[in-house]
Coordinates of C-alpha atoms in Angstrom, one line a residue:
M2 CA 29.4 46.3 -19.4
I3 CA 33.0 45.2 -19.1
P4 CA 34.1 42.3 -17.0
S5 CA 37.8 42.0 -16.4
I6 CA 39.3 38.9 -14.9
H7 CA 42.6 39.8 -13.1
K8 CA 45.7 37.8 -12.5
P9 CA 45.2 35.2 -9.7
G10 CA 46.6 36.1 -6.3
S11 CA 47.7 34.4 -3.1
N12 CA 46.8 37.1 -0.4
T13 CA 43.1 37.1 0.3
A14 CA 43.4 39.6 3.1
G15 CA 45.5 42.0 1.0
A16 CA 42.9 41.9 -1.8
I17 CA 40.1 42.6 0.6
G18 CA 42.1 45.5 2.1
Y19 CA 42.5 47.1 -1.3
L20 CA 38.8 46.9 -2.0
Y21 CA 37.8 48.5 1.3
R22 CA 40.5 51.0 1.6
T23 CA 39.6 54.7 1.3
G24 CA 41.5 58.0 1.7
R25 CA 44.8 59.0 0.3
G26 CA 45.7 57.0 -2.8
H27 CA 42.2 55.5 -3.0
E28 CA 40.2 58.7 -3.5
A29 CA 37.9 56.9 -6.0
H30 CA 36.8 54.4 -3.3
T31 CA 33.6 55.6 -1.6
D32 CA 31.4 53.7 0.8
P33 CA 32.9 50.2 0.2
H34 CA 30.4 47.5 1.2
L35 CA 29.3 44.0 0.3
V36 CA 26.4 43.7 -2.2
A37 CA 26.4 39.9 -2.3
S38 CA 28.2 36.7 -1.3
L39 CA 27.8 32.9 -1.8
D40 CA 25.4 32.3 1.0
G41 CA 24.7 35.8 2.4
L42 CA 26.7 35.0 5.6
A43 CA 29.9 36.8 4.8
P44 CA 30.8 39.5 7.4
D45 CA 30.8 43.1 5.9
P46 CA 33.4 45.5 7.4
G47 CA 31.8 48.3 5.4
R48 CA 28.4 48.0 7.2
N49 CA 29.2 46.1 10.4
P50 CA 31.6 48.0 12.7
D51 CA 32.4 44.7 14.5
A52 CA 33.4 42.9 11.3
T53 CA 37.1 42.9 10.3
F54 CA 39.0 42.3 7.1
K55 CA 40.6 39.3 8.9
Q56 CA 37.2 37.7 9.5
L57 CA 36.1 38.3 5.9
A58 CA 39.4 36.7 4.6
A59 CA 38.8 33.8 6.9
Y60 CA 35.3 33.3 5.5
L61 CA 36.8 33.1 2.0
D62 CA 39.8 31.0 2.9
L63 CA 38.0 28.3 4.9
P64 CA 37.7 25.8 2.0
V65 CA 41.4 26.5 1.0
N66 CA 42.7 26.0 4.5
A67 CA 40.6 22.8 4.9
T68 CA 42.4 21.3 1.9
D69 CA 45.6 19.2 2.1
P70 CA 48.5 21.7 1.7
A71 CA 50.0 19.6 -1.0
E72 CA 46.8 20.0 -3.1
R73 CA 46.2 23.7 -2.5
P74 CA 46.6 26.0 -5.5
D75 CA 49.5 28.4 -5.2
K76 CA 47.3 31.4 -6.1
P77 CA 43.8 30.6 -5.0
V78 CA 42.4 34.2 -5.1
W79 CA 40.1 34.8 -8.2
H80 CA 39.3 38.5 -8.9
C81 CA 36.9 39.8 -11.4
S82 CA 35.8 43.5 -11.8
V83 CA 32.6 44.4 -13.6
R84 CA 32.2 47.9 -14.8
A85 CA 29.2 49.7 -16.4
A86 CA 29.7 52.2 -19.3
P87 CA 29.8 55.9 -18.4
E88 CA 26.4 56.6 -20.0
D89 CA 24.7 53.7 -18.2
P90 CA 22.3 54.5 -15.3
I91 CA 23.5 54.0 -11.8
L92 CA 22.5 50.6 -10.8
T93 CA 21.2 49.7 -7.3
D94 CA 22.9 47.3 -4.9
N95 CA 20.3 44.7 -5.6
Q96 CA 21.0 45.0 -9.4
W97 CA 24.7 44.7 -8.8
A98 CA 24.1 41.6 -6.6
D99 CA 22.2 39.9 -9.4
I100 CA 24.9 40.8 -11.9
A101 CA 27.6 39.3 -9.5
R102 CA 25.6 36.1 -9.1
R103 CA 25.3 35.8 -12.9
M104 CA 29.0 36.3 -13.4
V105 CA 30.1 33.7 -10.9
A106 CA 27.6 31.3 -12.3
A107 CA 28.7 31.9 -15.9
T108 CA 32.4 31.6 -15.2
G109 CA 32.0 28.3 -13.2
I110 CA 33.0 29.8 -9.9
A111 CA 29.6 29.2 -8.4
P112 CA 27.1 27.6 -10.8
E113 CA 23.5 28.3 -9.9
G114 CA 22.0 25.9 -7.4
D115 CA 25.4 24.4 -6.6
D116 CA 25.7 24.1 -2.8
G117 CA 29.3 23.0 -2.9
A118 CA 30.5 26.0 -5.0
C119 CA 33.5 28.3 -4.3
R120 CA 33.0 31.0 -1.7
W121 CA 32.8 34.5 -3.2
I122 CA 31.9 38.0 -2.3
A123 CA 31.0 41.1 -4.3
V124 CA 32.2 44.5 -3.1
R125 CA 31.0 47.9 -4.4
H126 CA 33.1 50.9 -3.7
A127 CA 32.0 53.2 -6.6
D128 CA 28.7 53.9 -8.4
D129 CA 29.8 52.3 -11.7
H130 CA 31.5 48.9 -10.8
I131 CA 31.9 46.0 -8.4
H132 CA 34.7 43.6 -7.6
I133 CA 34.1 39.9 -7.1
L134 CA 36.6 37.9 -5.0
A135 CA 36.5 34.2 -4.7
T136 CA 38.8 31.4 -3.6
K137 CA 39.3 28.6 -6.1
V138 CA 38.7 25.7 -3.9
R139 CA 35.1 24.5 -3.7
Q140 CA 33.5 23.8 -0.4
D141 CA 33.6 20.1 -1.3
G142 CA 37.3 20.3 -1.7
T143 CA 37.5 20.1 -5.5
K144 CA 38.6 22.7 -8.0
P145 CA 36.0 24.7 -9.9
R146 CA 35.4 24.2 -13.6
D147 CA 36.3 27.7 -14.7
S148 CA 38.1 27.1 -18.0
Y149 CA 37.5 29.9 -20.6
S150 CA 36.1 32.1 -17.8
Y151 CA 37.1 35.3 -19.7
K152 CA 35.0 34.4 -22.8
R153 CA 32.2 33.1 -20.6
A154 CA 32.2 36.4 -18.6
Q155 CA 32.1 38.4 -21.8
A156 CA 29.2 36.4 -23.2
E157 CA 27.2 36.8 -20.0
A158 CA 28.0 40.6 -20.0
R159 CA 26.4 40.9 -23.5
Q160 CA 23.2 39.2 -22.1
I161 CA 23.2 41.4 -19.0
E162 CA 23.4 44.5 -21.3
L163 CA 20.2 43.3 -23.1
D164 CA 18.4 42.4 -19.9
Y165 CA 19.1 45.7 -18.2
G166 CA 19.0 48.0 -21.2
L167 CA 22.6 49.0 -20.9
R168 CA 25.0 50.2 -23.6
R169 CA 25.9 47.3 -25.9
I170 CA 29.6 46.8 -25.9
T171 CA 31.1 45.6 -29.2
P172 CA 32.5 42.1 -28.8
G173 CA 36.2 41.8 -29.7
D174 CA 38.4 39.3 -31.3
G175 CA 41.2 39.1 -28.7
T176 CA 43.6 41.5 -30.6
A177 CA 43.0 44.6 -28.5
A178 CA 45.9 46.0 -26.4
E179 CA 45.8 45.3 -22.7
R180 CA 44.0 48.0 -20.7
P181 CA 45.8 49.7 -17.8
T182 CA 45.1 48.0 -14.5
R183 CA 43.2 49.8 -11.7
A184 CA 46.5 50.1 -9.8
E185 CA 48.2 51.7 -12.8
T186 CA 45.4 54.2 -13.3
E187 CA 45.3 55.2 -9.6
K188 CA 49.1 55.5 -9.5
A189 CA 49.0 57.8 -12.6
L190 CA 46.4 60.0 -10.8
R191 CA 48.6 60.2 -7.7
T192 CA 51.7 61.1 -9.6
G193 CA 50.0 63.7 -11.8
R194 CA 50.3 61.8 -15.1
A195 CA 47.7 62.4 -17.7
R196 CA 48.2 58.8 -18.9
T197 CA 49.5 55.6 -17.4
P198 CA 53.1 54.5 -18.2
R199 CA 51.7 51.6 -20.1
E200 CA 49.8 53.9 -22.4
Q201 CA 52.7 56.3 -22.8
L202 CA 55.1 53.5 -23.6
R203 CA 52.7 52.2 -26.2
T204 CA 52.5 55.5 -28.0
I205 CA 56.3 55.9 -27.9
A206 CA 56.8 52.4 -29.2
R207 CA 54.3 52.8 -32.0
T208 CA 55.9 56.1 -33.1
A209 CA 59.3 54.5 -33.0
V210 CA 58.3 51.6 -35.2
A211 CA 56.6 53.9 -37.7
V212 CA 59.9 55.8 -38.1
A213 CA 62.4 52.9 -37.9
T214 CA 63.8 51.1 -40.9
S215 CA 65.2 48.1 -39.0
P216 CA 64.7 46.3 -35.7
E217 CA 68.0 47.7 -34.5
E218 CA 67.1 51.2 -35.3
Y219 CA 63.7 50.7 -33.5
L220 CA 65.5 49.8 -30.3
R221 CA 67.9 52.8 -30.7
L222 CA 64.9 55.1 -31.2
L223 CA 63.3 53.8 -28.1
A224 CA 66.4 54.4 -26.0
R225 CA 66.5 58.0 -27.3
S226 CA 62.9 58.7 -26.4
G227 CA 63.2 58.8 -22.6
V228 CA 62.7 55.1 -22.3
Q229 CA 64.8 52.5 -20.5
V230 CA 65.3 49.5 -22.9
D231 CA 66.5 46.1 -21.8
V232 CA 67.3 43.8 -24.8
L233 CA 67.0 40.1 -24.2
H234 CA 69.2 37.7 -26.1
L235 CA 69.3 34.0 -26.9
P236 CA 72.3 31.9 -26.0
S237 CA 73.3 32.3 -29.7
G238 CA 73.5 36.0 -29.2
D239 CA 70.4 36.7 -31.4
I240 CA 67.8 39.0 -30.0
R241 CA 64.9 37.2 -28.3
G242 CA 62.9 40.2 -27.2
Y243 CA 62.9 43.4 -25.3
K244 CA 61.3 45.2 -22.4
V245 CA 60.9 48.9 -21.7
A246 CA 60.3 51.1 -18.7
L247 CA 59.4 54.8 -18.4
D248 CA 62.0 56.9 -16.7
G249 CA 60.9 57.7 -13.2
D250 CA 58.3 54.9 -13.1
T251 CA 59.4 52.6 -10.2
N252 CA 58.0 50.2 -7.8
A253 CA 58.1 50.4 -4.0
E254 CA 61.7 49.1 -4.0
G255 CA 62.7 51.8 -6.4
Q256 CA 63.2 49.4 -9.3
P257 CA 61.9 50.2 -12.9
I258 CA 58.6 48.8 -13.8
W259 CA 59.2 46.9 -17.0
F260 CA 56.8 46.1 -19.8
S261 CA 57.6 43.6 -22.6
G262 CA 56.6 44.7 -26.1
S263 CA 53.9 42.1 -26.3
T264 CA 52.3 43.4 -23.1
L265 CA 52.1 46.9 -24.6
A266 CA 50.2 45.6 -27.7
P267 CA 50.2 42.3 -29.6
D268 CA 51.9 43.9 -32.6
L269 CA 54.7 45.4 -30.6
S270 CA 56.4 42.1 -29.7
Y271 CA 59.9 41.7 -31.1
P272 CA 59.0 39.0 -33.7
Q273 CA 56.2 41.2 -35.0
I274 CA 58.4 44.2 -35.2
R275 CA 61.1 42.2 -37.0
A276 CA 58.6 40.8 -39.5
R277 CA 57.2 44.3 -40.2
L278 CA 60.5 46.1 -40.6
S279 CA 62.0 43.4 -42.8
S280 CA 59.9 44.8 -45.6
T281 CA 61.2 48.4 -45.1
E282 CA 64.0 49.9 -47.1
P283 CA 66.5 52.4 -45.6
V284 CA 65.8 56.0 -46.4
L285 CA 68.7 57.2 -48.6
P286 CA 69.5 60.9 -48.8
G287 CA 69.6 62.4 -52.2
P288 CA 68.5 65.6 -54.0
R289 CA 66.4 63.8 -56.6
R290 CA 64.1 61.9 -54.2
P291 CA 60.4 62.6 -54.8
N292 CA 58.4 64.5 -52.3
P293 CA 57.5 62.0 -49.5
W294 CA 54.2 63.7 -48.8
H295 CA 53.2 63.2 -52.4
Q296 CA 54.4 59.6 -52.2
A297 CA 52.5 58.9 -49.0
T298 CA 49.3 60.6 -50.4
T299 CA 49.5 58.5 -53.6
A300 CA 50.0 55.3 -51.7
T301 CA 47.2 56.2 -49.3
E302 CA 44.8 56.9 -52.2
R303 CA 45.6 53.4 -53.5
I304 CA 44.4 51.7 -50.3
P305 CA 40.7 51.3 -51.4
H306 CA 42.0 49.6 -54.5
H307 CA 44.2 47.1 -52.5
L308 CA 41.3 46.4 -50.2
A309 CA 39.1 45.3 -53.1
Q310 CA 41.6 42.7 -54.4
N311 CA 40.3 39.8 -52.3
N312 CA 43.8 39.4 -50.7
D313 CA 43.2 39.8 -47.0
P314 CA 46.9 39.5 -45.9
A315 CA 47.8 42.2 -48.4
A316 CA 44.9 44.4 -47.2
Q317 CA 45.9 44.0 -43.6
A318 CA 49.5 45.0 -44.5
H319 CA 48.2 48.3 -46.0
I320 CA 46.0 48.9 -42.9
T321 CA 49.0 48.4 -40.7
A322 CA 51.2 50.7 -42.8
F323 CA 48.4 53.3 -42.8
A324 CA 48.4 53.2 -39.0
E325 CA 52.1 54.0 -39.0
A326 CA 51.4 57.0 -41.2
L327 CA 48.9 58.3 -38.6
D328 CA 51.4 57.7 -35.9
V329 CA 53.9 59.9 -37.7
L330 CA 51.6 62.8 -38.5
P331 CA 51.8 64.5 -35.1
L332 CA 55.6 64.7 -35.3
H333 CA 55.5 67.5 -38.0
A334 CA 51.9 68.9 -37.8
P335 CA 51.2 72.4 -36.6
E336 CA 50.8 72.5 -32.8
E337 CA 47.0 73.3 -33.0
L338 CA 46.4 70.1 -35.1
R339 CA 48.4 67.7 -32.9
P340 CA 45.6 66.8 -30.4
Q341 CA 43.2 65.7 -33.1
L342 CA 45.9 63.9 -35.0
R343 CA 47.1 62.1 -31.8
A344 CA 43.5 61.2 -31.0
A345 CA 43.1 59.8 -34.6
A346 CA 46.3 57.7 -34.3
T347 CA 45.2 56.4 -30.9
A348 CA 41.8 55.5 -32.1
F349 CA 43.1 53.8 -35.3
E350 CA 45.6 51.8 -33.2
R351 CA 42.7 49.5 -32.3
A352 CA 41.4 49.5 -35.9
S353 CA 44.8 48.4 -37.3
R354 CA 44.9 44.9 -35.6
S355 CA 42.9 41.9 -36.4
R356 CA 43.2 38.1 -36.7
V357 CA 44.3 38.5 -40.3
Q358 CA 48.1 37.9 -40.6
A359 CA 49.6 40.8 -42.6
D360 CA 51.8 40.1 -45.6
H361 CA 53.9 43.2 -45.1
H362 CA 55.9 43.3 -48.3
H363 CA 52.7 44.2 -50.1
A364 CA 52.7 47.6 -48.4
R365 CA 56.3 48.4 -49.0
A366 CA 55.5 51.6 -51.0
L367 CA 53.4 53.2 -48.3
R368 CA 55.7 52.1 -45.5
N369 CA 58.8 53.5 -47.2
A370 CA 56.9 56.8 -47.9
V371 CA 56.0 57.0 -44.2
R372 CA 59.7 56.6 -43.2
A373 CA 60.7 59.4 -45.6
L374 CA 57.7 61.6 -44.5
A375 CA 58.8 61.3 -40.9
R376 CA 62.1 63.0 -41.9
Q377 CA 60.5 65.9 -43.8
P378 CA 58.0 68.4 -42.4
S379 CA 55.0 69.6 -44.4
T380 CA 55.1 73.0 -46.0
G381 CA 54.1 76.0 -43.9
D382 CA 50.8 76.7 -45.7
G383 CA 49.3 73.3 -44.7
A384 CA 48.5 72.3 -48.2
T385 CA 50.5 69.1 -48.2
L386 CA 49.1 68.0 -44.9
A387 CA 45.5 68.8 -46.0
M388 CA 46.2 66.9 -49.2
F389 CA 47.3 63.8 -47.3
L390 CA 44.3 64.1 -44.8
D391 CA 41.9 64.3 -47.8
A392 CA 43.3 60.9 -49.0
A393 CA 43.4 59.5 -45.4
L394 CA 39.6 60.2 -45.0
L395 CA 38.8 58.1 -48.1
A396 CA 41.2 55.4 -46.8
V397 CA 39.5 55.2 -43.4
I398 CA 36.1 54.9 -45.0
A399 CA 37.3 52.1 -47.2
I400 CA 39.0 50.3 -44.3
Q401 CA 35.8 50.6 -42.2
R402 CA 33.7 49.0 -44.9
W403 CA 36.3 46.2 -45.4
Q404 CA 36.3 45.5 -41.7
Q405 CA 32.5 45.6 -41.5
S406 CA 32.3 43.0 -44.3
R407 CA 34.5 40.7 -42.1
H408 CA 32.5 41.4 -38.9
Q409 CA 35.5 43.0 -37.2
N410 CA 33.1 45.0 -35.0
Q411 CA 35.6 46.6 -32.6
Q412 CA 37.8 47.7 -35.5
V413 CA 34.8 49.2 -37.3
E414 CA 34.0 51.3 -34.2
A415 CA 37.6 52.4 -33.8
A416 CA 37.7 53.5 -37.5
R417 CA 34.5 55.5 -36.9
R418 CA 36.2 57.4 -34.1
T419 CA 39.3 57.9 -36.2
L420 CA 37.2 59.4 -39.0
T421 CA 35.7 62.0 -36.5
H422 CA 39.2 63.2 -35.5
L423 CA 40.5 63.2 -39.0
Q424 CA 37.6 65.2 -40.2
A425 CA 38.2 67.9 -37.6
A426 CA 42.0 67.9 -38.4
Y427 CA 41.2 68.2 -42.2
A428 CA 38.8 71.1 -41.7
H429 CA 41.4 73.0 -39.7
A430 CA 44.4 72.2 -42.0
A431 CA 42.5 72.9 -45.3
A432 CA 40.9 76.2 -44.2
A433 CA 43.9 78.5 -44.9
P434 CA 45.1 77.0 -48.2
L435 CA 41.6 76.8 -49.6
A436 CA 41.0 80.4 -48.5
A437 CA 44.2 81.5 -50.2
L438 CA 43.3 79.9 -53.4
A439 CA 39.8 81.4 -53.3
H440 CA 41.3 84.8 -52.8
R441 CA 43.3 84.4 -56.0
A442 CA 40.3 83.4 -58.1
P443 CA 41.0 84.1 -61.8
P444 CA 39.2 86.7 -63.8
R445 CA 35.7 85.9 -64.9
S446 CA 36.6 85.2 -68.5
A447 CA 39.3 82.7 -67.4
A448 CA 36.9 81.1 -64.9
E449 CA 34.3 80.7 -67.7
R450 CA 37.0 79.2 -70.0
H451 CA 37.8 76.6 -67.3
A452 CA 34.1 76.0 -66.7
G453 CA 33.8 75.1 -70.4
R454 CA 36.7 72.7 -70.1
I455 CA 34.9 71.1 -67.1
R456 CA 31.7 70.6 -69.2
Q457 CA 33.6 69.3 -72.1
T458 CA 36.0 67.0 -70.2
L459 CA 33.8 65.9 -67.3
P460 CA 30.2 66.2 -68.6
A461 CA 28.8 63.7 -66.0
H462 CA 30.1 65.7 -63.1
A463 CA 30.1 69.3 -64.5
D464 CA 26.9 70.6 -62.8
H465 CA 28.0 69.2 -59.4
I466 CA 31.4 70.7 -59.7
L467 CA 30.3 74.1 -61.0
D468 CA 27.6 74.5 -58.4
D469 CA 30.1 73.6 -55.6
P470 CA 30.8 76.6 -53.3
H471 CA 34.5 75.7 -53.7
W472 CA 34.4 76.1 -57.5
P473 CA 36.5 79.4 -57.3
V474 CA 39.2 77.3 -55.5
L475 CA 39.3 74.8 -58.3
A476 CA 39.3 77.5 -60.9
T477 CA 42.4 79.0 -59.3
T478 CA 44.0 75.6 -59.3
L479 CA 43.2 75.0 -63.0
A480 CA 44.6 78.5 -63.9
D481 CA 47.8 77.7 -62.0
A482 CA 48.2 74.4 -63.8
E483 CA 47.6 76.1 -67.2
S484 CA 50.2 78.8 -66.3
A485 CA 52.7 76.1 -65.4
G486 CA 52.3 74.5 -68.9
H487 CA 50.2 71.5 -68.0
D488 CA 47.6 69.9 -70.2
V489 CA 44.6 70.8 -68.2
P490 CA 42.0 68.5 -69.9
R491 CA 44.4 65.6 -69.5
L492 CA 45.0 66.4 -65.8
L493 CA 41.2 66.6 -65.2
R494 CA 40.7 63.2 -66.8
Q495 CA 43.5 61.7 -64.8
A496 CA 42.2 63.1 -61.6
V497 CA 38.7 61.7 -62.1
N498 CA 40.0 58.4 -63.3
E499 CA 41.9 57.9 -60.1
R500 CA 39.1 58.9 -57.8
A501 CA 35.4 58.7 -58.3
L502 CA 33.3 61.9 -57.8
T503 CA 29.8 60.4 -57.9
D504 CA 29.1 60.9 -54.2
A505 CA 31.6 63.6 -53.3
R506 CA 29.9 66.4 -51.3
S507 CA 32.6 68.8 -52.5
P508 CA 34.0 67.5 -55.8
A509 CA 35.8 70.8 -56.2
Q510 CA 37.8 70.1 -53.1
V511 CA 38.5 66.6 -54.2
L512 CA 39.8 67.8 -57.6
T513 CA 41.8 70.6 -56.0
W514 CA 43.9 68.3 -53.9
R515 CA 44.3 65.8 -56.6
L516 CA 45.4 68.4 -59.1
H517 CA 47.6 70.0 -56.4
R518 CA 49.6 66.8 -56.2
L519 CA 49.6 66.0 -60.0
T520 CA 50.8 69.5 -60.9
Q521 CA 53.9 69.1 -58.7
R522 CA 55.3 66.9 -61.4
P523 CA 57.1 68.9 -64.2
P524 CA 54.9 69.3 -67.3
L525 CA 55.8 67.2 -70.3
S526 CA 58.1 68.8 -72.8
P527 CA 56.9 69.3 -76.4
Q528 CA 59.0 66.3 -77.5
A529 CA 57.4 64.1 -74.8
Q530 CA 53.9 65.3 -75.7
A531 CA 54.6 64.5 -79.4
A532 CA 55.9 61.0 -78.4
R533 CA 52.8 60.4 -76.3
A534 CA 50.6 61.5 -79.1
R535 CA 52.4 59.1 -81.6
S536 CA 52.0 56.2 -79.1
T537 CA 48.2 56.6 -79.1
V538 CA 47.7 57.0 -82.9
L539 CA 47.0 53.3 -83.4
P540 CA 45.4 52.1 -80.1
T541 CA 44.5 48.4 -79.6
R542 CA 40.9 47.8 -80.3
R543 CA 39.0 46.9 -77.2
T544 CA 35.5 46.0 -76.6
A545 CA 33.3 47.8 -74.1
A546 CA 33.4 44.6 -71.9
D547 CA 37.2 44.6 -72.0
T548 CA 37.3 48.2 -70.9
A549 CA 34.9 47.6 -68.0
S550 CA 36.8 44.6 -66.8
S551 CA 40.1 46.4 -66.8
Q552 CA 38.9 49.3 -64.6
P553 CA 40.6 49.2 -61.2
A554 CA 38.3 47.6 -58.6
A555 CA 38.7 50.6 -56.3
R556 CA 37.4 53.0 -59.1
R557 CA 34.3 50.9 -59.4
S558 CA 33.8 50.5 -55.7
D559 CA 34.6 54.1 -54.7
T560 CA 31.0 55.2 -55.2
G561 CA 29.7 56.6 -51.9
D562 CA 33.1 56.8 -50.3
R563 CA 33.3 60.6 -50.4
R564 CA 30.8 61.4 -47.8
H565 CA 33.4 62.8 -45.4
R566 CA 32.9 66.4 -46.4

């Protein structure tokens, strides 16, 4: 159950008219009527043909009009909507009446048993929600004690969910983006938009900040994305903030409807954008730049390690940068994958914000890789995208566990939804490249030779790997690495050292993508191999305890994190 306290208003009759209006532009309103009021004496235009909106407004406004004009609040109309979850049963009018009374009592509008409370009404014009209107002058002429009414309404909603057996809504931490208003949603339906302008602008802004390397470039990208941008300046000439409007989205006077960055999402305010992009380096062209997809995959694979370092600001920085990576993916993904990837980015948008203040310079490597990745599409066979998604799944699992340990409940739920969409995208992206590798499976003798290497190099995982249905895919990958001149046993050890296999449902797939990335590097020349061999002739003596203590935290804590396939 979701209570939403709206901005205060000054027009009681206008608010009542909206709640009772039906027909064109208000198709969602059916059978509007009162379910409750302060004293049961409020006239109901929905049930009594002789009752009028004006009479109902006069009932609510009576205490306001009886107050000295100098002491009247400028906006006395209090408005709270209360909505049930889609899967909840349809509640009766009597049940909604009880919920309305509990809400006005909890918020201080009309405490239980208070004869001098504010006048209020509850209107139902749909099966799944009610609207409560009140005027914020008590009948004794004083003001209500409604401080912190939002938090008090949320707490009461959690108790109502328990009492009525309704879906339990995860409590938030105040960092969620503002939901579209009812008016915005209805306008989107009237104009044939799939999403409200607020939601469209949020997506455009998040994509722009994921690509930009400076605040100035961010504003330029917005302007080139079908968005009107108004930059606000201080007297000194420095940028104070910005606001955006969607082309074609106007009010009744034909003026653009503006949204400041902070009203789209807390992390889209100009100060937040500036702080985030100050840790980003410009993407410089050059023929020798490493593959950005490999860079992004490597940085993403390191996220579990960073989350285990007991540095929350650094961990939050990596979560924020990972969200930017997800925002960029739909730009270059195949058309059939974009819906799932967009859904994953939208879901993770909620998971990426918390009360933890990010220290963005810690995630510079991932953020720079994301900027470079945005300028280079993945290869046509989908292997690079599948490789990144494989790492992204592990990262989301680690992020979800990190947030769960910090009781960030809404973020945990958002990460769970993200995982569902990424799993679907990975299965689609990986199907073709895995099938192509399986089709090129090496001869039986070569496969048996590589199986022997697996048993010798990775004895603890050998049975699990060789029994995996995707073993032919891995065998092809090992044969390709050997043909390219790579030291296969060394590659296998490196792949396992960088990612645990203990709980992997498909260790062959895990190793395939890891080796796919590692083998993109040129093999060591004979001279380099000889130099490496000489450097390890006299290794420093280390105790078993020293070795264990030096293992990366993510390697020790990865166990169980590969349940995504």
